[in-house]
């Protein structure tokens, strides 16, 4: 048995006229994140971590923004597809740990829903998903 640990990172700028989706949760805020899909920065980082463990490419190569099929797509669907790739690679997802770095909005009240949605997408218990939120304190 081989144990692999994946690390993912993603960043998106704010954009007018978009919903703010983080961890699969629609967070009420004046702006959303810029991107081809729903721009879910947390889920994209998780996809990168899982893809890395499974020896697949990153989120941008697996689901390119040049493909119209991914325009405004729910990133949880992409995460579920990535989780299926882990099965093909004979890998098992045991735990997911994520960190959101954002000055605003405050995330704490949304974290339980994020954990549940990510857990469902990859097929683990929500107790096996941890998410923290922090600011850069500037």
Short mmCIF file of C-alpha atoms in Angstrom, two decimals:
data_model
loop_
_atom_site.label_atom_id
_atom_site.label_comp_id
_atom_site.label_asym_id
_atom_site.label_seq_id
_atom_site.Cartn_x
_atom_site.Cartn_y
_atom_site.Cartn_z
CA UNK A 1 0.00 0.00 0.00
CA UNK A 2 1.33 3.41 -0.98
CA UNK A 3 0.21 6.53 0.81
CA UNK A 4 0.20 9.75 -1.18
CA UNK A 5 -0.64 13.24 -0.03
CA UNK A 6 -1.88 15.86 -2.47
CA UNK A 7 -1.59 19.61 -2.26
CA UNK A 8 -3.75 21.93 -4.30
CA UNK A 9 -3.86 25.68 -4.60
CA UNK A 10 -6.07 28.02 -6.58
CA UNK A 11 -6.77 31.75 -6.67
CA UNK A 12 -9.39 33.82 -8.48
CA UNK A 13 -10.04 37.54 -8.48
CA UNK A 14 -13.44 39.02 -7.67
CA UNK A 15 -15.74 39.86 -10.57
CA UNK A 16 -18.96 41.84 -10.86
CA UNK A 17 -22.15 40.10 -11.93
CA UNK A 18 -21.24 36.62 -10.70
CA UNK A 19 -22.38 34.53 -7.76
CA UNK A 20 -19.81 33.75 -5.08
CA UNK A 21 -19.53 29.97 -4.92
CA UNK A 22 -16.99 28.50 -2.50
CA UNK A 23 -16.98 24.87 -1.48
CA UNK A 24 -20.14 24.37 -3.51
CA UNK A 25 -22.00 26.90 -1.36
CA UNK A 26 -23.55 30.07 -2.76
CA UNK A 27 -22.41 32.79 -0.37
CA UNK A 28 -24.34 36.05 -0.40
CA UNK A 29 -21.87 38.75 -1.42
CA UNK A 30 -21.70 41.72 -3.77
CA UNK A 31 -19.26 39.98 -6.16
CA UNK A 32 -18.36 36.51 -7.31
CA UNK A 33 -15.13 35.04 -8.58
CA UNK A 34 -13.90 35.38 -12.15
CA UNK A 35 -13.55 32.15 -14.08
CA UNK A 36 -14.80 29.94 -16.90
CA UNK A 37 -16.66 27.53 -14.63
CA UNK A 38 -18.41 28.67 -11.45
CA UNK A 39 -14.86 29.63 -10.30
CA UNK A 40 -15.12 27.70 -7.03
CA UNK A 41 -11.62 28.32 -5.76
CA UNK A 42 -11.79 25.79 -2.92
CA UNK A 43 -13.12 22.95 -5.05
CA UNK A 44 -10.52 23.70 -7.75
CA UNK A 45 -7.75 23.38 -5.16
CA UNK A 46 -9.22 20.07 -3.97
CA UNK A 47 -9.38 18.84 -7.58
CA UNK A 48 -5.71 19.70 -8.05
CA UNK A 49 -4.74 17.85 -4.86
CA UNK A 50 -6.71 14.74 -5.80
CA UNK A 51 -5.50 14.82 -9.40
CA UNK A 52 -1.92 15.07 -8.19
CA UNK A 53 -2.28 12.05 -5.92
CA UNK A 54 -3.86 10.11 -8.78
CA UNK A 55 -1.04 11.18 -11.11
CA UNK A 56 -3.39 13.12 -13.38
CA UNK A 57 -3.07 16.64 -14.69
CA UNK A 58 -4.32 19.77 -12.94
CA UNK A 59 -7.85 21.20 -13.04
CA UNK A 60 -7.06 23.45 -16.01
CA UNK A 61 -5.83 20.55 -18.11
CA UNK A 62 -8.52 18.10 -17.02
CA UNK A 63 -11.31 20.63 -17.60
CA UNK A 64 -9.90 23.33 -19.92
CA UNK A 65 -11.48 26.77 -20.22
CA UNK A 66 -11.21 26.36 -23.98
CA UNK A 67 -13.98 23.72 -23.80
CA UNK A 68 -17.46 25.24 -23.89
CA UNK A 69 -18.80 22.21 -22.00
CA UNK A 70 -17.27 23.62 -18.82
CA UNK A 71 -18.66 27.14 -19.16
CA UNK A 72 -20.33 28.04 -15.84
CA UNK A 73 -20.31 24.37 -14.79
CA UNK A 74 -20.77 23.46 -11.14
CA UNK A 75 -17.26 22.64 -9.92
CA UNK A 76 -18.66 19.93 -7.64
CA UNK A 77 -19.48 17.99 -10.82
CA UNK A 78 -15.85 18.33 -11.87
CA UNK A 79 -14.76 17.18 -8.42
CA UNK A 80 -16.98 14.10 -8.66
CA UNK A 81 -15.45 13.30 -12.07
CA UNK A 82 -11.98 13.70 -10.59
CA UNK A 83 -12.88 11.37 -7.72
CA UNK A 84 -13.84 8.73 -10.30
CA UNK A 85 -10.39 9.10 -11.84
CA UNK A 86 -8.88 8.18 -8.47
CA UNK A 87 -10.74 4.89 -8.60
CA UNK A 88 -9.29 4.20 -12.05
CA UNK A 89 -5.84 4.99 -10.64
CA UNK A 90 -6.56 2.55 -7.79
CA UNK A 91 -6.39 5.30 -5.20
CA UNK A 92 -8.73 5.88 -2.27
CA UNK A 93 -9.58 9.30 -0.87
CA UNK A 94 -9.28 9.13 2.90
CA UNK A 95 -9.33 12.75 3.98
CA UNK A 96 -9.56 16.22 2.46
CA UNK A 97 -8.21 19.28 4.20
CA UNK A 98 -8.73 22.75 2.74
CA UNK A 99 -7.88 26.33 3.61
CA UNK A 100 -9.67 29.40 2.30
CA UNK A 101 -7.69 32.63 2.43
CA UNK A 102 -9.97 35.64 1.97
CA UNK A 103 -10.30 39.04 3.56
CA UNK A 104 -14.04 38.92 3.07
CA UNK A 105 -16.72 37.73 3.33
CA UNK A 106 -16.56 35.79 6.58
CA UNK A 107 -16.77 32.05 5.88
CA UNK A 108 -17.27 30.31 9.24
CA UNK A 109 -21.05 29.85 9.01
CA UNK A 110 -20.76 28.23 5.57
CA UNK A 111 -18.05 25.69 6.41
CA UNK A 112 -20.36 22.86 7.57
CA UNK A 113 -22.26 23.01 4.26
CA UNK A 114 -18.98 23.13 2.31
CA UNK A 115 -17.73 20.04 4.13
CA UNK A 116 -20.94 18.15 3.37
CA UNK A 117 -20.98 19.09 -0.31
CA UNK A 118 -17.32 18.20 -0.89
CA UNK A 119 -17.70 14.94 1.02
CA UNK A 120 -20.71 13.95 -1.07
CA UNK A 121 -18.91 14.76 -4.32
CA UNK A 122 -15.94 12.51 -3.50
CA UNK A 123 -17.81 9.80 -1.60
CA UNK A 124 -16.44 10.21 1.92
CA UNK A 125 -18.07 11.11 5.22
CA UNK A 126 -18.20 14.82 6.00
CA UNK A 127 -16.15 14.11 9.14
CA UNK A 128 -13.31 13.26 6.74
CA UNK A 129 -13.35 16.75 5.24
CA UNK A 130 -11.89 19.68 7.15
CA UNK A 131 -11.98 23.27 5.98
CA UNK A 132 -10.49 26.30 7.62
CA UNK A 133 -10.85 29.96 6.70
CA UNK A 134 -8.37 32.71 7.43
CA UNK A 135 -7.38 36.19 6.33
CA UNK A 136 -3.96 37.63 5.62
CA UNK A 137 -4.60 40.09 8.46
CA UNK A 138 -3.65 43.21 6.56
#
